[in-house]
């Protein structure tokens, strides 16, 4: 390690400690919790439920779609990782958008990420209530949803350590279930036991109308649903301000992403599609429930129902955590009411969490009233908001690299492989997925919602400027002289 690199690592550590002190957060998330938050972010309802409909559309080629999207997500996370080690702050990508693209983009990204999690929380709470109805059909859905909302809200108020512990165990359940499914599937393929032993075979991947049974075009159309399954992997960036040792825990969490995608998505789907031919899957049925039923495990449906319940609660738990932090970052930048910036005695943004939880509670009522398509609409809106967030990460990374090349900013200790080339590839891919969403009549409604959301934020920005002229100041750290940066 050169002396300049060593100096930069010291500067990162000093900056990290300084940011923590300035933000007031407790650095209460250890390596164990950060790792599991990262793993949990890559396993959600999009896989446990959404994969069924996508298998029916794309057949075995869905495996390739998950692998392709997983590679793009890794490019996004390495770009975010480089930015995080340059300046680890809570607020993460909104802060980088503000620094490299200007105040309006930071404002827009912060509020849009808040919207993504609130809408996701609305859908997940309703989904969790439906899962509980599997065991207790006499309990009204709104009662179950309300109980979950209150429990997760209180847990997030107590401390960041409790949030980390809850997320750790939620993720542990999901990981254990997926590994168990993979092991059982491999056992069926190798030893031929169970009711599926006679038909389980690797040839199921191409035997029924080929690997692309519905054509490449139909396979590509599943990418929008596949990208939804990967939403929340960027949550690691939001935890930067509360990680005990971000310069060590964050790179480790990001670098393990490829094997997590390979095992939990590509691996699990490959095994399932070898055990059960793809023609037996349909929308509205979890492929994991179906696989357990075909294998002949009596309690399979109940087991998977419990796992999917934890996935929904995990997502809602993460939503409450991230929305509170994002509202506080917006308030600190004078882009939201100052009341959101206050921390409770336990060093949590209690008011921001409470407001976010209230909006999620409205979603419980709406999902009770509106038709079943409401959940699908929430998924599409979340995906559109997530794509915007990912684009801002990638564009900020490109601009950061330009500043480093011009010697206006110090290099990160965690550079993304391939430099900006991989970021440009990911940008092109995300724009392609956006075009697919626009092409699909059922999904394009989310683009209308996002257009309305953008208009509302633009009006809000116009109203904010006269009251807080300082928000229009571009805090461009790239303009500082080298001596100042040190």
PDB file of C-alpha atoms in Angstrom, residues 170-349:
ATOM      1  CA  UNK A 170     -35.934 -12.436   9.115  1.00  0.00           C
ATOM      2  CA  UNK A 171     -33.071 -12.920   6.662  1.00  0.00           C
ATOM      3  CA  UNK A 172     -31.960 -16.086   8.450  1.00  0.00           C
ATOM      4  CA  UNK A 173     -35.401 -17.641   7.914  1.00  0.00           C
ATOM      5  CA  UNK A 174     -35.371 -16.786   4.192  1.00  0.00           C
ATOM      6  CA  UNK A 175     -31.819 -18.026   3.663  1.00  0.00           C
ATOM      7  CA  UNK A 176     -32.437 -21.280   5.553  1.00  0.00           C
ATOM      8  CA  UNK A 177     -35.606 -21.985   3.563  1.00  0.00           C
ATOM      9  CA  UNK A 178     -33.904 -21.398   0.216  1.00  0.00           C
ATOM     10  CA  UNK A 179     -30.892 -23.521   1.097  1.00  0.00           C
ATOM     11  CA  UNK A 180     -33.234 -26.265   2.308  1.00  0.00           C
ATOM     12  CA  UNK A 181     -35.158 -26.125  -0.975  1.00  0.00           C
ATOM     13  CA  UNK A 182     -31.938 -26.359  -2.975  1.00  0.00           C
ATOM     14  CA  UNK A 183     -30.636 -29.310  -0.913  1.00  0.00           C
ATOM     15  CA  UNK A 184     -33.949 -31.188  -1.187  1.00  0.00           C
ATOM     16  CA  UNK A 185     -34.082 -30.509  -4.927  1.00  0.00           C
ATOM     17  CA  UNK A 186     -30.540 -31.736  -5.464  1.00  0.00           C
ATOM     18  CA  UNK A 187     -31.390 -34.839  -3.436  1.00  0.00           C
ATOM     19  CA  UNK A 188     -34.402 -35.531  -5.660  1.00  0.00           C
ATOM     20  CA  UNK A 189     -32.280 -35.086  -8.807  1.00  0.00           C
ATOM     21  CA  UNK A 190     -29.390 -37.218  -7.503  1.00  0.00           C
ATOM     22  CA  UNK A 191     -31.129 -40.045  -5.661  1.00  0.00           C
ATOM     23  CA  UNK A 192     -34.605 -39.956  -7.235  1.00  0.00           C
ATOM     24  CA  UNK A 193     -36.539 -40.064  -3.973  1.00  0.00           C
ATOM     25  CA  UNK A 194     -39.985 -38.469  -3.441  1.00  0.00           C
ATOM     26  CA  UNK A 195     -43.023 -38.333  -5.705  1.00  0.00           C
ATOM     27  CA  UNK A 196     -41.081 -36.186  -8.196  1.00  0.00           C
ATOM     28  CA  UNK A 197     -38.198 -38.644  -8.538  1.00  0.00           C
ATOM     29  CA  UNK A 198     -39.397 -40.197 -11.807  1.00  0.00           C
ATOM     30  CA  UNK A 199     -39.849 -36.900 -13.674  1.00  0.00           C
ATOM     31  CA  UNK A 200     -37.120 -34.747 -12.125  1.00  0.00           C
ATOM     32  CA  UNK A 201     -34.287 -34.215 -14.578  1.00  0.00           C
ATOM     33  CA  UNK A 202     -31.919 -31.550 -15.867  1.00  0.00           C
ATOM     34  CA  UNK A 203     -33.485 -32.136 -19.289  1.00  0.00           C
ATOM     35  CA  UNK A 204     -36.585 -30.322 -18.010  1.00  0.00           C
ATOM     36  CA  UNK A 205     -34.673 -27.121 -18.759  1.00  0.00           C
ATOM     37  CA  UNK A 206     -34.980 -27.668 -22.529  1.00  0.00           C
ATOM     38  CA  UNK A 207     -37.240 -30.666 -23.093  1.00  0.00           C
ATOM     39  CA  UNK A 208     -40.563 -28.796 -23.226  1.00  0.00           C
ATOM     40  CA  UNK A 209     -40.395 -26.455 -26.257  1.00  0.00           C
ATOM     41  CA  UNK A 210     -36.790 -25.478 -25.605  1.00  0.00           C
ATOM     42  CA  UNK A 211     -35.009 -23.064 -23.268  1.00  0.00           C
ATOM     43  CA  UNK A 212     -36.951 -20.094 -24.738  1.00  0.00           C
ATOM     44  CA  UNK A 213     -40.412 -21.707 -25.118  1.00  0.00           C
ATOM     45  CA  UNK A 214     -42.274 -18.398 -25.577  1.00  0.00           C
ATOM     46  CA  UNK A 215     -39.527 -16.672 -27.569  1.00  0.00           C
ATOM     47  CA  UNK A 216     -36.780 -14.251 -26.568  1.00  0.00           C
ATOM     48  CA  UNK A 217     -39.185 -11.295 -26.656  1.00  0.00           C
ATOM     49  CA  UNK A 218     -41.443 -12.830 -24.017  1.00  0.00           C
ATOM     50  CA  UNK A 219     -38.399 -13.614 -21.873  1.00  0.00           C
ATOM     51  CA  UNK A 220     -37.192 -10.008 -22.053  1.00  0.00           C
ATOM     52  CA  UNK A 221     -40.624  -8.758 -20.958  1.00  0.00           C
ATOM     53  CA  UNK A 222     -40.091 -10.479 -17.606  1.00  0.00           C
ATOM     54  CA  UNK A 223     -37.140  -8.204 -16.826  1.00  0.00           C
ATOM     55  CA  UNK A 224     -39.364  -5.593 -15.189  1.00  0.00           C
ATOM     56  CA  UNK A 225     -40.607  -8.191 -12.685  1.00  0.00           C
ATOM     57  CA  UNK A 226     -37.094  -9.551 -12.238  1.00  0.00           C
ATOM     58  CA  UNK A 227     -35.767  -6.074 -11.396  1.00  0.00           C
ATOM     59  CA  UNK A 228     -38.489  -5.693  -8.747  1.00  0.00           C
ATOM     60  CA  UNK A 229     -37.155  -8.851  -7.120  1.00  0.00           C
ATOM     61  CA  UNK A 230     -33.775  -7.131  -6.709  1.00  0.00           C
ATOM     62  CA  UNK A 231     -35.143  -3.934  -5.156  1.00  0.00           C
ATOM     63  CA  UNK A 232     -33.657  -3.207  -1.698  1.00  0.00           C
ATOM     64  CA  UNK A 233     -30.120  -4.426  -2.399  1.00  0.00           C
ATOM     65  CA  UNK A 234     -29.155  -0.737  -2.237  1.00  0.00           C
ATOM     66  CA  UNK A 235     -30.378  -0.614   1.403  1.00  0.00           C
ATOM     67  CA  UNK A 236     -26.774  -1.335   2.422  1.00  0.00           C
ATOM     68  CA  UNK A 237     -25.999   2.213   1.288  1.00  0.00           C
ATOM     69  CA  UNK A 238     -28.577   3.679   3.663  1.00  0.00           C
ATOM     70  CA  UNK A 239     -26.961   1.813   6.587  1.00  0.00           C
ATOM     71  CA  UNK A 240     -23.580   3.510   5.959  1.00  0.00           C
ATOM     72  CA  UNK A 241     -24.238   6.202   8.554  1.00  0.00           C
ATOM     73  CA  UNK A 242     -24.931   3.612  11.257  1.00  0.00           C
ATOM     74  CA  UNK A 243     -22.346   0.936  10.431  1.00  0.00           C
ATOM     75  CA  UNK A 244     -19.695   0.418  13.098  1.00  0.00           C
ATOM     76  CA  UNK A 245     -16.892   0.007  10.574  1.00  0.00           C
ATOM     77  CA  UNK A 246     -18.181   0.980   7.094  1.00  0.00           C
ATOM     78  CA  UNK A 247     -14.791   0.797   5.357  1.00  0.00           C
ATOM     79  CA  UNK A 248     -14.663  -2.942   6.179  1.00  0.00           C
ATOM     80  CA  UNK A 249     -18.267  -4.124   6.457  1.00  0.00           C
ATOM     81  CA  UNK A 250     -19.659  -2.409   3.338  1.00  0.00           C
ATOM     82  CA  UNK A 251     -17.119  -3.801   0.808  1.00  0.00           C
ATOM     83  CA  UNK A 252     -17.570  -7.277   2.267  1.00  0.00           C
ATOM     84  CA  UNK A 253     -21.357  -7.048   1.995  1.00  0.00           C
ATOM     85  CA  UNK A 254     -21.193  -5.806  -1.602  1.00  0.00           C
ATOM     86  CA  UNK A 255     -18.539  -8.288  -2.762  1.00  0.00           C
ATOM     87  CA  UNK A 256     -20.629 -11.232  -1.566  1.00  0.00           C
ATOM     88  CA  UNK A 257     -23.552 -10.137  -3.764  1.00  0.00           C
ATOM     89  CA  UNK A 258     -22.578 -12.280  -6.826  1.00  0.00           C
ATOM     90  CA  UNK A 259     -22.585 -15.572  -4.919  1.00  0.00           C
ATOM     91  CA  UNK A 260     -25.840 -14.623  -3.198  1.00  0.00           C
ATOM     92  CA  UNK A 261     -27.480 -13.989  -6.562  1.00  0.00           C
ATOM     93  CA  UNK A 262     -25.947 -17.161  -8.017  1.00  0.00           C
ATOM     94  CA  UNK A 263     -27.145 -19.288  -5.087  1.00  0.00           C
ATOM     95  CA  UNK A 264     -30.475 -17.825  -4.022  1.00  0.00           C
ATOM     96  CA  UNK A 265     -31.864 -16.743  -7.393  1.00  0.00           C
ATOM     97  CA  UNK A 266     -30.137 -18.581 -10.239  1.00  0.00           C
ATOM     98  CA  UNK A 267     -29.408 -21.692  -8.166  1.00  0.00           C
ATOM     99  CA  UNK A 268     -32.824 -21.992  -6.539  1.00  0.00           C
ATOM    100  CA  UNK A 269     -34.723 -21.450  -9.804  1.00  0.00           C
ATOM    101  CA  UNK A 270     -32.487 -23.888 -11.685  1.00  0.00           C
ATOM    102  CA  UNK A 271     -33.114 -26.623  -9.128  1.00  0.00           C
ATOM    103  CA  UNK A 272     -36.876 -25.975  -9.047  1.00  0.00           C
ATOM    104  CA  UNK A 273     -37.168 -26.039 -12.844  1.00  0.00           C
ATOM    105  CA  UNK A 274     -35.201 -29.288 -12.963  1.00  0.00           C
ATOM    106  CA  UNK A 275     -37.457 -30.911 -10.356  1.00  0.00           C
ATOM    107  CA  UNK A 276     -40.742 -29.604 -11.820  1.00  0.00           C
ATOM    108  CA  UNK A 277     -41.296 -28.890 -15.509  1.00  0.00           C
ATOM    109  CA  UNK A 278     -41.980 -25.213 -16.199  1.00  0.00           C
ATOM    110  CA  UNK A 279     -45.437 -25.834 -17.717  1.00  0.00           C
ATOM    111  CA  UNK A 280     -46.829 -26.640 -14.260  1.00  0.00           C
ATOM    112  CA  UNK A 281     -46.217 -23.132 -12.900  1.00  0.00           C
ATOM    113  CA  UNK A 282     -48.733 -20.296 -13.111  1.00  0.00           C
ATOM    114  CA  UNK A 283     -49.310 -16.741 -11.935  1.00  0.00           C
ATOM    115  CA  UNK A 284     -50.577 -16.387  -8.375  1.00  0.00           C
ATOM    116  CA  UNK A 285     -48.895 -19.573  -7.162  1.00  0.00           C
ATOM    117  CA  UNK A 286     -45.497 -19.529  -5.481  1.00  0.00           C
ATOM    118  CA  UNK A 287     -43.070 -21.775  -7.383  1.00  0.00           C
ATOM    119  CA  UNK A 288     -41.680 -22.869  -4.024  1.00  0.00           C
ATOM    120  CA  UNK A 289     -45.106 -23.960  -2.761  1.00  0.00           C
ATOM    121  CA  UNK A 290     -45.655 -25.828  -6.028  1.00  0.00           C
ATOM    122  CA  UNK A 291     -42.259 -27.530  -5.847  1.00  0.00           C
ATOM    123  CA  UNK A 292     -42.836 -28.669  -2.246  1.00  0.00           C
ATOM    124  CA  UNK A 293     -46.254 -30.031  -3.239  1.00  0.00           C
ATOM    125  CA  UNK A 294     -44.825 -31.988  -6.204  1.00  0.00           C
ATOM    126  CA  UNK A 295     -41.999 -33.395  -4.074  1.00  0.00           C
ATOM    127  CA  UNK A 296     -44.644 -34.560  -1.619  1.00  0.00           C
ATOM    128  CA  UNK A 297     -43.758 -32.749   1.602  1.00  0.00           C
ATOM    129  CA  UNK A 298     -47.088 -32.474   3.507  1.00  0.00           C
ATOM    130  CA  UNK A 299     -46.246 -29.317   5.422  1.00  0.00           C
ATOM    131  CA  UNK A 300     -44.567 -27.708   2.416  1.00  0.00           C
ATOM    132  CA  UNK A 301     -47.264 -25.114   1.759  1.00  0.00           C
ATOM    133  CA  UNK A 302     -47.361 -24.037   5.409  1.00  0.00           C
ATOM    134  CA  UNK A 303     -43.570 -23.814   5.570  1.00  0.00           C
ATOM    135  CA  UNK A 304     -43.341 -21.638   2.461  1.00  0.00           C
ATOM    136  CA  UNK A 305     -46.259 -19.517   3.652  1.00  0.00           C
ATOM    137  CA  UNK A 306     -44.307 -18.753   6.839  1.00  0.00           C
ATOM    138  CA  UNK A 307     -41.175 -17.933   4.829  1.00  0.00           C
ATOM    139  CA  UNK A 308     -43.065 -15.597   2.497  1.00  0.00           C
ATOM    140  CA  UNK A 309     -44.625 -13.936   5.556  1.00  0.00           C
ATOM    141  CA  UNK A 310     -41.153 -13.193   6.949  1.00  0.00           C
ATOM    142  CA  UNK A 311     -40.129 -11.844   3.520  1.00  0.00           C
ATOM    143  CA  UNK A 312     -43.053  -9.402   3.533  1.00  0.00           C
ATOM    144  CA  UNK A 313     -42.395  -8.278   7.121  1.00  0.00           C
ATOM    145  CA  UNK A 314     -38.681  -7.952   6.377  1.00  0.00           C
ATOM    146  CA  UNK A 315     -39.446  -5.656   3.463  1.00  0.00           C
ATOM    147  CA  UNK A 316     -41.798  -3.513   5.556  1.00  0.00           C
ATOM    148  CA  UNK A 317     -39.241  -3.391   8.380  1.00  0.00           C
ATOM    149  CA  UNK A 318     -36.562  -2.188   5.956  1.00  0.00           C
ATOM    150  CA  UNK A 319     -39.019   0.344   4.551  1.00  0.00           C
ATOM    151  CA  UNK A 320     -39.628   1.955   7.931  1.00  0.00           C
ATOM    152  CA  UNK A 321     -35.904   2.080   8.604  1.00  0.00           C
ATOM    153  CA  UNK A 322     -34.956   3.675   5.286  1.00  0.00           C
ATOM    154  CA  UNK A 323     -37.847   6.146   5.007  1.00  0.00           C
ATOM    155  CA  UNK A 324     -37.093   7.662   8.409  1.00  0.00           C
ATOM    156  CA  UNK A 325     -33.421   8.131   7.503  1.00  0.00           C
ATOM    157  CA  UNK A 326     -34.231   9.558   4.082  1.00  0.00           C
ATOM    158  CA  UNK A 327     -36.698  12.095   5.510  1.00  0.00           C
ATOM    159  CA  UNK A 328     -34.067  13.207   8.016  1.00  0.00           C
ATOM    160  CA  UNK A 329     -31.470  13.634   5.268  1.00  0.00           C
ATOM    161  CA  UNK A 330     -33.991  15.741   3.322  1.00  0.00           C
ATOM    162  CA  UNK A 331     -34.758  17.844   6.403  1.00  0.00           C
ATOM    163  CA  UNK A 332     -31.042  18.416   7.037  1.00  0.00           C
ATOM    164  CA  UNK A 333     -30.816  19.759   3.480  1.00  0.00           C
ATOM    165  CA  UNK A 334     -33.854  22.042   4.053  1.00  0.00           C
ATOM    166  CA  UNK A 335     -35.880  19.979   1.574  1.00  0.00           C
ATOM    167  CA  UNK A 336     -38.377  18.695   4.155  1.00  0.00           C
ATOM    168  CA  UNK A 337     -39.819  20.114   7.405  1.00  0.00           C
ATOM    169  CA  UNK A 338     -37.188  20.573  10.114  1.00  0.00           C
ATOM    170  CA  UNK A 339     -39.213  18.410  12.479  1.00  0.00           C
ATOM    171  CA  UNK A 340     -37.975  15.374  10.532  1.00  0.00           C
ATOM    172  CA  UNK A 341     -34.369  16.114  11.511  1.00  0.00           C
ATOM    173  CA  UNK A 342     -34.826  15.571  15.248  1.00  0.00           C
ATOM    174  CA  UNK A 343     -33.529  12.361  16.804  1.00  0.00           C
ATOM    175  CA  UNK A 344     -35.156  10.600  19.727  1.00  0.00           C
ATOM    176  CA  UNK A 345     -33.329   9.645  22.922  1.00  0.00           C
ATOM    177  CA  UNK A 346     -32.508   6.301  21.265  1.00  0.00           C
ATOM    178  CA  UNK A 347     -30.935   8.191  18.320  1.00  0.00           C
ATOM    179  CA  UNK A 348     -33.621   7.222  15.812  1.00  0.00           C
ATOM    180  CA  UNK A 349     -35.498   9.661  13.487  1.00  0.00           C
TER     181      UNK A 349
END
